mmCIF file of C-alpha atoms in Angstrom:
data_model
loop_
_atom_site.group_PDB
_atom_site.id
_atom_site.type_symbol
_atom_site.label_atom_id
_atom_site.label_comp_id
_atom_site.label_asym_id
_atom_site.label_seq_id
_atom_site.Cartn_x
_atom_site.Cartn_y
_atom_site.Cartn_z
ATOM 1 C CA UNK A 638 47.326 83.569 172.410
ATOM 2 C CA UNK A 639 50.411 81.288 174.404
ATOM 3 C CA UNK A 640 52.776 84.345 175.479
ATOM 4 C CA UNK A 641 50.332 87.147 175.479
ATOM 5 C CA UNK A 642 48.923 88.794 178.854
ATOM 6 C CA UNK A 643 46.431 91.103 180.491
ATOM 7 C CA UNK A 644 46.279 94.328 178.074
ATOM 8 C CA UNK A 645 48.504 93.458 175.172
ATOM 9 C CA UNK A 646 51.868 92.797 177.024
ATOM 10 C CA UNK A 647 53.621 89.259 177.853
ATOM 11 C CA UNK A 648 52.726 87.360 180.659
ATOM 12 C CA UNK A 649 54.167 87.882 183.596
ATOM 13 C CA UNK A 650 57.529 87.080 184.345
ATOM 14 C CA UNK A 651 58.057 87.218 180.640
ATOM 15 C CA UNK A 652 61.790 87.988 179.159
ATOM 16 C CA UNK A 653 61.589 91.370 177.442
ATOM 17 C CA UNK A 654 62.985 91.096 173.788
ATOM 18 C CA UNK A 655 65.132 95.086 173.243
ATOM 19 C CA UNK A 656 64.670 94.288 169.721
ATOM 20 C CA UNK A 657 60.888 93.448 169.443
ATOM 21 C CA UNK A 658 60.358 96.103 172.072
ATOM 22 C CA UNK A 659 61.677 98.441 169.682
ATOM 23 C CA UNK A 660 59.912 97.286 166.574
ATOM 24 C CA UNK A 661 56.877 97.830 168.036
ATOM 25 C CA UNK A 662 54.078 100.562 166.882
ATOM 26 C CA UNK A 663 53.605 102.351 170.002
ATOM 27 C CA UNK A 664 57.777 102.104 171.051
ATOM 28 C CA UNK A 665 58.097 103.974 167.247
ATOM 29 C CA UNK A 666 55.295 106.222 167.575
ATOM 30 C CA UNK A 667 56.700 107.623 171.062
ATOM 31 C CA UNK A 668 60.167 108.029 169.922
ATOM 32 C CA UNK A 669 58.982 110.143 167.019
ATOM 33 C CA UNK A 670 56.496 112.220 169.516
ATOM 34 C CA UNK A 671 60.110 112.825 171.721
ATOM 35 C CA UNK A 672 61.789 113.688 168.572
ATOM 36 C CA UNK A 673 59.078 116.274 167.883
ATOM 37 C CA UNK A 674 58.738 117.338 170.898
ATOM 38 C CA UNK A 675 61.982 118.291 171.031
ATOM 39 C CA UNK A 676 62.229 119.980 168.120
ATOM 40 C CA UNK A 677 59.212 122.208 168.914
ATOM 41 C CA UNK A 678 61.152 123.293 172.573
ATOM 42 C CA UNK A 679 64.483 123.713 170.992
ATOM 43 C CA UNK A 680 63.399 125.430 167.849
ATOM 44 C CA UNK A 681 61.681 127.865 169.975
ATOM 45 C CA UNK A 682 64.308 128.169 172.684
ATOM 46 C CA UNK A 683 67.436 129.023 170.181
ATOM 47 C CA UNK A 684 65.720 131.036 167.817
ATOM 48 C CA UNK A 685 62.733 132.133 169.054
ATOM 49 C CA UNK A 686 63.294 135.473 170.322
ATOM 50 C CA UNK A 687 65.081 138.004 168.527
ATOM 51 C CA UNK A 688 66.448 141.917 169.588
ATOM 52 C CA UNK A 689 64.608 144.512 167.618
ATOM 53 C CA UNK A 690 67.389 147.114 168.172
ATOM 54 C CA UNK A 691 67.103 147.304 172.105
ATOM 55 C CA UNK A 692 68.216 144.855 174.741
ATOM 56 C CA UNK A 693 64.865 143.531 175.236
ATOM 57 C CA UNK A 694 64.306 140.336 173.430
ATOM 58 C CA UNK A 695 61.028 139.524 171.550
ATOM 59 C CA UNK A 696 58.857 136.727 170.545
ATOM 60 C CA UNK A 697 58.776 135.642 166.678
ATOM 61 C CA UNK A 698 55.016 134.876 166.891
ATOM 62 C CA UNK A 699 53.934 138.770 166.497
ATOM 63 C CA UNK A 700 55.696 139.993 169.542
ATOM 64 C CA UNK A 701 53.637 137.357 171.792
ATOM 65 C CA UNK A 702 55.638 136.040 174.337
ATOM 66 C CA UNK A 703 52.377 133.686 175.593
ATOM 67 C CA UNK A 704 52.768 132.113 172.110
ATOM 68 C CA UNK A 705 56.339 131.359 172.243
ATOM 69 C CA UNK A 706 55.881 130.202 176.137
ATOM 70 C CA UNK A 707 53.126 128.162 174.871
ATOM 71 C CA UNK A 708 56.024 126.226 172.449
ATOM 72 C CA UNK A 709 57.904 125.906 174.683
ATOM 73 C CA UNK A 710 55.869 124.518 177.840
ATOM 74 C CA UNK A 711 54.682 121.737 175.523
ATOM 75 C CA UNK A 712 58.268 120.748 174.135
ATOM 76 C CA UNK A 713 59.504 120.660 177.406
ATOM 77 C CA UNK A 714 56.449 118.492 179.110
ATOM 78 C CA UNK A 715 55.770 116.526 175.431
ATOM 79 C CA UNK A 716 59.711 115.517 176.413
ATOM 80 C CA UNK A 717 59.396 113.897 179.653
ATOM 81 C CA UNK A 718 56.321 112.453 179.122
ATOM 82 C CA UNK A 719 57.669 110.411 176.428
ATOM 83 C CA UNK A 720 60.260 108.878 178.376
ATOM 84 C CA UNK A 721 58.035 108.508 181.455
ATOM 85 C CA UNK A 722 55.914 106.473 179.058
ATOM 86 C CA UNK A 723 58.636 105.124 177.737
ATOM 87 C CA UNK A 724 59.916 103.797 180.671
ATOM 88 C CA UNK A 725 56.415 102.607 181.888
ATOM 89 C CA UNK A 726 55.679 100.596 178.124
ATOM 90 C CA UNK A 727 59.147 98.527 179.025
ATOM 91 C CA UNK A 728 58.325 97.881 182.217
ATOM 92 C CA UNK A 729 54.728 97.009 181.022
ATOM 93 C CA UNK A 730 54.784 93.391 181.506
ATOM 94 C CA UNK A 731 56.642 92.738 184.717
ATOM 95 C CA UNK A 732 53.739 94.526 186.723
ATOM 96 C CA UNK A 733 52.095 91.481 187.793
ATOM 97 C CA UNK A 734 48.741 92.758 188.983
ATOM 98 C CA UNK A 735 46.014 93.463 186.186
ATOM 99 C CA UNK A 736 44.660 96.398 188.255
ATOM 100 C CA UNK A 737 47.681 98.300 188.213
ATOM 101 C CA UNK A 738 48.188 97.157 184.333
ATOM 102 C CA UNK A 739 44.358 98.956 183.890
ATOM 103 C CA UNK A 740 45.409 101.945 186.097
ATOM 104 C CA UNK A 741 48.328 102.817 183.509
ATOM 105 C CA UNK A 742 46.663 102.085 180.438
ATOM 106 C CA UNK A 743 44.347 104.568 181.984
ATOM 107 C CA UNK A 744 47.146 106.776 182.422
ATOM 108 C CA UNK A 745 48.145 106.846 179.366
ATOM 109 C CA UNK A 746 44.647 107.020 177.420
ATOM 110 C CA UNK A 747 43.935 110.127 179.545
ATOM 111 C CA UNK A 748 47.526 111.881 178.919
ATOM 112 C CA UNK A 749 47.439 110.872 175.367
ATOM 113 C CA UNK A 750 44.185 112.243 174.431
ATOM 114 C CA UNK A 751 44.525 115.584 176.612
ATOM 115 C CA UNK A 752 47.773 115.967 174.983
ATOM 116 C CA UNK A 753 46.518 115.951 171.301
ATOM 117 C CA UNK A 754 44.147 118.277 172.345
ATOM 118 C CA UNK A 755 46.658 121.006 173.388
ATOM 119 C CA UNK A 756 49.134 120.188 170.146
ATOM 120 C CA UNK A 757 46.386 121.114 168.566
ATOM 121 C CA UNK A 758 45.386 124.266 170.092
ATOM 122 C CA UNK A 759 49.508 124.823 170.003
ATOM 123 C CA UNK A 760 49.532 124.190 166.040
ATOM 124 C CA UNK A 761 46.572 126.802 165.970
ATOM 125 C CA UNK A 762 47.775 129.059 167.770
ATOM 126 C CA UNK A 763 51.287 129.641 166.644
ATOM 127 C CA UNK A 764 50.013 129.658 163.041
ATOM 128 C CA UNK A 765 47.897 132.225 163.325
ATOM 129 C CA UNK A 766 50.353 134.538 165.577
ATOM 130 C CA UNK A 767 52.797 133.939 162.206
ATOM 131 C CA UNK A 768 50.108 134.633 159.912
ATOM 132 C CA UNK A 769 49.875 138.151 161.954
ATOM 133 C CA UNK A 770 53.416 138.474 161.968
ATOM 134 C CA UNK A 771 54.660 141.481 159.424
ATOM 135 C CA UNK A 772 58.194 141.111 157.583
ATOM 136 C CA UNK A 773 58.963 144.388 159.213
ATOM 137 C CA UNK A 774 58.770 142.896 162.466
ATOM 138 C CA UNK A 775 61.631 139.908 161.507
ATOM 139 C CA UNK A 776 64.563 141.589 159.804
ATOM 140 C CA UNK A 777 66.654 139.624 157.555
ATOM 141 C CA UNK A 778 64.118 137.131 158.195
ATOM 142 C CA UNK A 779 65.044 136.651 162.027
ATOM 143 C CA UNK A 780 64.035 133.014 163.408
ATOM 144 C CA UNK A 781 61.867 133.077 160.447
ATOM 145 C CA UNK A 782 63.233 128.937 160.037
ATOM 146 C CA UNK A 783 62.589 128.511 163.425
ATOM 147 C CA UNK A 784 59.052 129.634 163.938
ATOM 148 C CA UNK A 785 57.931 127.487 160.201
ATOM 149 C CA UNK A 786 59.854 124.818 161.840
ATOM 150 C CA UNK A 787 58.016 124.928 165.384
ATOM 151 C CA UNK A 788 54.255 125.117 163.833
ATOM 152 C CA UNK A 789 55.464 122.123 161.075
ATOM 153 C CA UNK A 790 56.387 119.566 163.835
ATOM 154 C CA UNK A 791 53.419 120.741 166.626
ATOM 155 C CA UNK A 792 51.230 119.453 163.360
ATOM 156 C CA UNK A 793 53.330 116.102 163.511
ATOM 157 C CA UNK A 794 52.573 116.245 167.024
ATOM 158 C CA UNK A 795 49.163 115.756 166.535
ATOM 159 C CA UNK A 796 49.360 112.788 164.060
ATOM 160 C CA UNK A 797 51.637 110.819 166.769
ATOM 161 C CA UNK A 798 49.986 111.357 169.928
ATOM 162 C CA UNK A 799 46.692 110.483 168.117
ATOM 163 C CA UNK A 800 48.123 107.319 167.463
ATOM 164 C CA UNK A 801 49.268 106.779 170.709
ATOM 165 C CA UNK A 802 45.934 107.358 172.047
ATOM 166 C CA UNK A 803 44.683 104.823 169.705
ATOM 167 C CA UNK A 804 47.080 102.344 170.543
ATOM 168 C CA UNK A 805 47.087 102.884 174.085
ATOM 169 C CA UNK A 806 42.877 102.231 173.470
ATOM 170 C CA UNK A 807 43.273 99.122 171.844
ATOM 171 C CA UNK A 808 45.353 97.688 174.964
ATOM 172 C CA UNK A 809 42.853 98.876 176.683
ATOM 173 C CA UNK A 810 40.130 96.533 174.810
ATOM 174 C CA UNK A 811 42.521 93.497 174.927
ATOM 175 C CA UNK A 812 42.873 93.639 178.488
ATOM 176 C CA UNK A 813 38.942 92.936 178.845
ATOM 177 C CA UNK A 814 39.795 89.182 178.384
ATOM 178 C CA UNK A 815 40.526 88.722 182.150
ATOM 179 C CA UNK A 816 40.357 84.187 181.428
ATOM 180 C CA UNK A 817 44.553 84.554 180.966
ATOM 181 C CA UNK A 818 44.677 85.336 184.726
ATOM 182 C CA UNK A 819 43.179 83.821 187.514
ATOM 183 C CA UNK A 820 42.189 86.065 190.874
ATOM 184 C CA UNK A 821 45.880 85.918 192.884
ATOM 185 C CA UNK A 822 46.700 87.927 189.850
ATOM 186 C CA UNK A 823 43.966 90.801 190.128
ATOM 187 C CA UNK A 824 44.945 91.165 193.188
ATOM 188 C CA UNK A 825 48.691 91.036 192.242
ATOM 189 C CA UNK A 826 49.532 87.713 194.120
ATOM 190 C CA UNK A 827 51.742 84.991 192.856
ATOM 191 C CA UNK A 828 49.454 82.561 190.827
ATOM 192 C CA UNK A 829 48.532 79.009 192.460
ATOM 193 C CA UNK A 830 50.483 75.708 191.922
ATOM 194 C CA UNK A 831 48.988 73.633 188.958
ATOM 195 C CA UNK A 832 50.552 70.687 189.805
ATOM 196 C CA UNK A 833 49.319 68.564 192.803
ATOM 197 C CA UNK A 834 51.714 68.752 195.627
ATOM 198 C CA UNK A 835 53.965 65.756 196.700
ATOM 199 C CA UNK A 836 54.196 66.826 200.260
ATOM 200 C CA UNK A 837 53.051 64.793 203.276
ATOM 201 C CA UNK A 838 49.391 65.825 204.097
ATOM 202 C CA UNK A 839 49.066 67.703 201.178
ATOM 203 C CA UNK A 840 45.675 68.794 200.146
ATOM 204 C CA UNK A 841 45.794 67.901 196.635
ATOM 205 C CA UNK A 842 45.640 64.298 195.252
ATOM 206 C CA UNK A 843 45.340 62.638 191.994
ATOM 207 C CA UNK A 844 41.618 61.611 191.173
ATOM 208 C CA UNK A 845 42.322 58.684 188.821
ATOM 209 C CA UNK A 846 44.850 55.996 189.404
ATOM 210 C CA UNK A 847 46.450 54.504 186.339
ATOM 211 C CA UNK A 848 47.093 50.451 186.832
ATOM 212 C CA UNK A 849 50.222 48.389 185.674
ATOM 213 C CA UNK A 850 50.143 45.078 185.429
ATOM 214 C CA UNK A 851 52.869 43.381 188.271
ATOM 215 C CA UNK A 852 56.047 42.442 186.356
ATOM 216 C CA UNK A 853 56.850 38.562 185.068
ATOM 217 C CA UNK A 854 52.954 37.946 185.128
ATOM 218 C CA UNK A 855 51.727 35.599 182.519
ATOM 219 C CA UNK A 856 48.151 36.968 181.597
ATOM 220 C CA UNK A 857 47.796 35.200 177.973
ATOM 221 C CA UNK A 858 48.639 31.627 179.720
ATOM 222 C CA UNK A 859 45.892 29.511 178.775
ATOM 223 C CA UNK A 860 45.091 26.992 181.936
ATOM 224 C CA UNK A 861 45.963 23.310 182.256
ATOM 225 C CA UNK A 862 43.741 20.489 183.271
ATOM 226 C CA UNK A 863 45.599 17.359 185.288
ATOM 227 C CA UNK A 864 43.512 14.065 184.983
ATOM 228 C CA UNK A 865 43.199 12.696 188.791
ATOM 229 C CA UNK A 866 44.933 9.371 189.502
ATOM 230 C CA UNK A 867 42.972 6.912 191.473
#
């Protein structure tokens, strides 16, 4: 586990890789949510209103402007929560306290769920305001692209934000292992010095001495006996 932290990211301090940050599952998964995203709100935007003969502008989805309002409220929000996240996912690992790690995980678990939820109920709902939509209503096949187009990629919507959820879950679970930090870092302090301290009067010493023998000593000498002279 040498280089891995507190929920999944690199220890603190760590030098981000752009190139393994980019490989990664949930850095793919969240470009392709603000790639969708964006397609829903633009698709909706440019072509989702069309003049039936009179100034006033109508909604694709059988004349229901809640449904096209709908599109385009979670484009626009499915948008810049993927680069907030974004943004938070490469900044992951220089956030040196573990509760503030937990409290975006959280974040994100929360967000990520919620938001499947209401792709969802957006894929539903626009599908069955086009099911109810008469060709009469769409001459010459008016936004006809656009509206296939919006319900197609709010369906992909669901598939990616699920997995961020998931992924954003599984940090959750690695972070339980709190032994790769000690308590300066829960409460986002600088960790302690390992090392005993060479100061004067510092508090930490070295328990066990390690003995040399003094230089140009002759330990293997075997001893000499002298006869006395009387």
């Amino acid at each position: 586990m040498d280089g891995v932290g507190s929920f999944g990211a690199g220890r603190t301090g760590s030098t981000i890789d752009p190139i393994a940050f980019a490989k990664q599952p949930t850095t793919i998964l969240r470009v392709l949510s603000w790639i969708f995203s964006l397609v829903v709100f633009a698709s909706i935007v440019n072509e989702g209103y069309v003049n039936m003969g009179s100034e006033r502008l109508h909604c694709v989805f059988n004349k229901n402007a809640d449904a096209c309002n709908y599109g385009v409220f979670m484009g626009l929000v499915g948008l810049l929560a993927c680069s907030f996240f974004f943004l938070v996912d490469y900044k992951f690992s220089s956030i040196s306290s573990v509760k503030d790690r937990k409290k975006a995980i959280m974040l994100e678990i929360g967000f990520s769920g919620f938001w499947t939820f209401l792709f969802f109920v957006s894929f539903c709902f626009l599908a069955n305001q086009w099911s109810r939509t008469s060709a009469d209503e769409l001459p010459l096949n008016q936004g006809a692209d656009a509206a296939r187009a919006a319900i197609a990629f709010s369906f992909f919507s669901i598939i990616t934000w699920a997995g961020l959820t998931v992924r954003a879950v599984q940090k959750y679970l690695l972070g339980t292992d709190m032994t790769l930090f000690t308590t300066e870092h829960m409460d986002g302090g600088a960790p302690s010095q390992p090392y005993p301290s060479n100061s004067p009067g510092g508090g930490t010493t070295e328990t066990t001495e390690t003995y040399q023998s003094p230089p140009f000593t002759e330990n293997n000498a075997a001893p000499t006996y002298q006869v006395p002279i009387y």
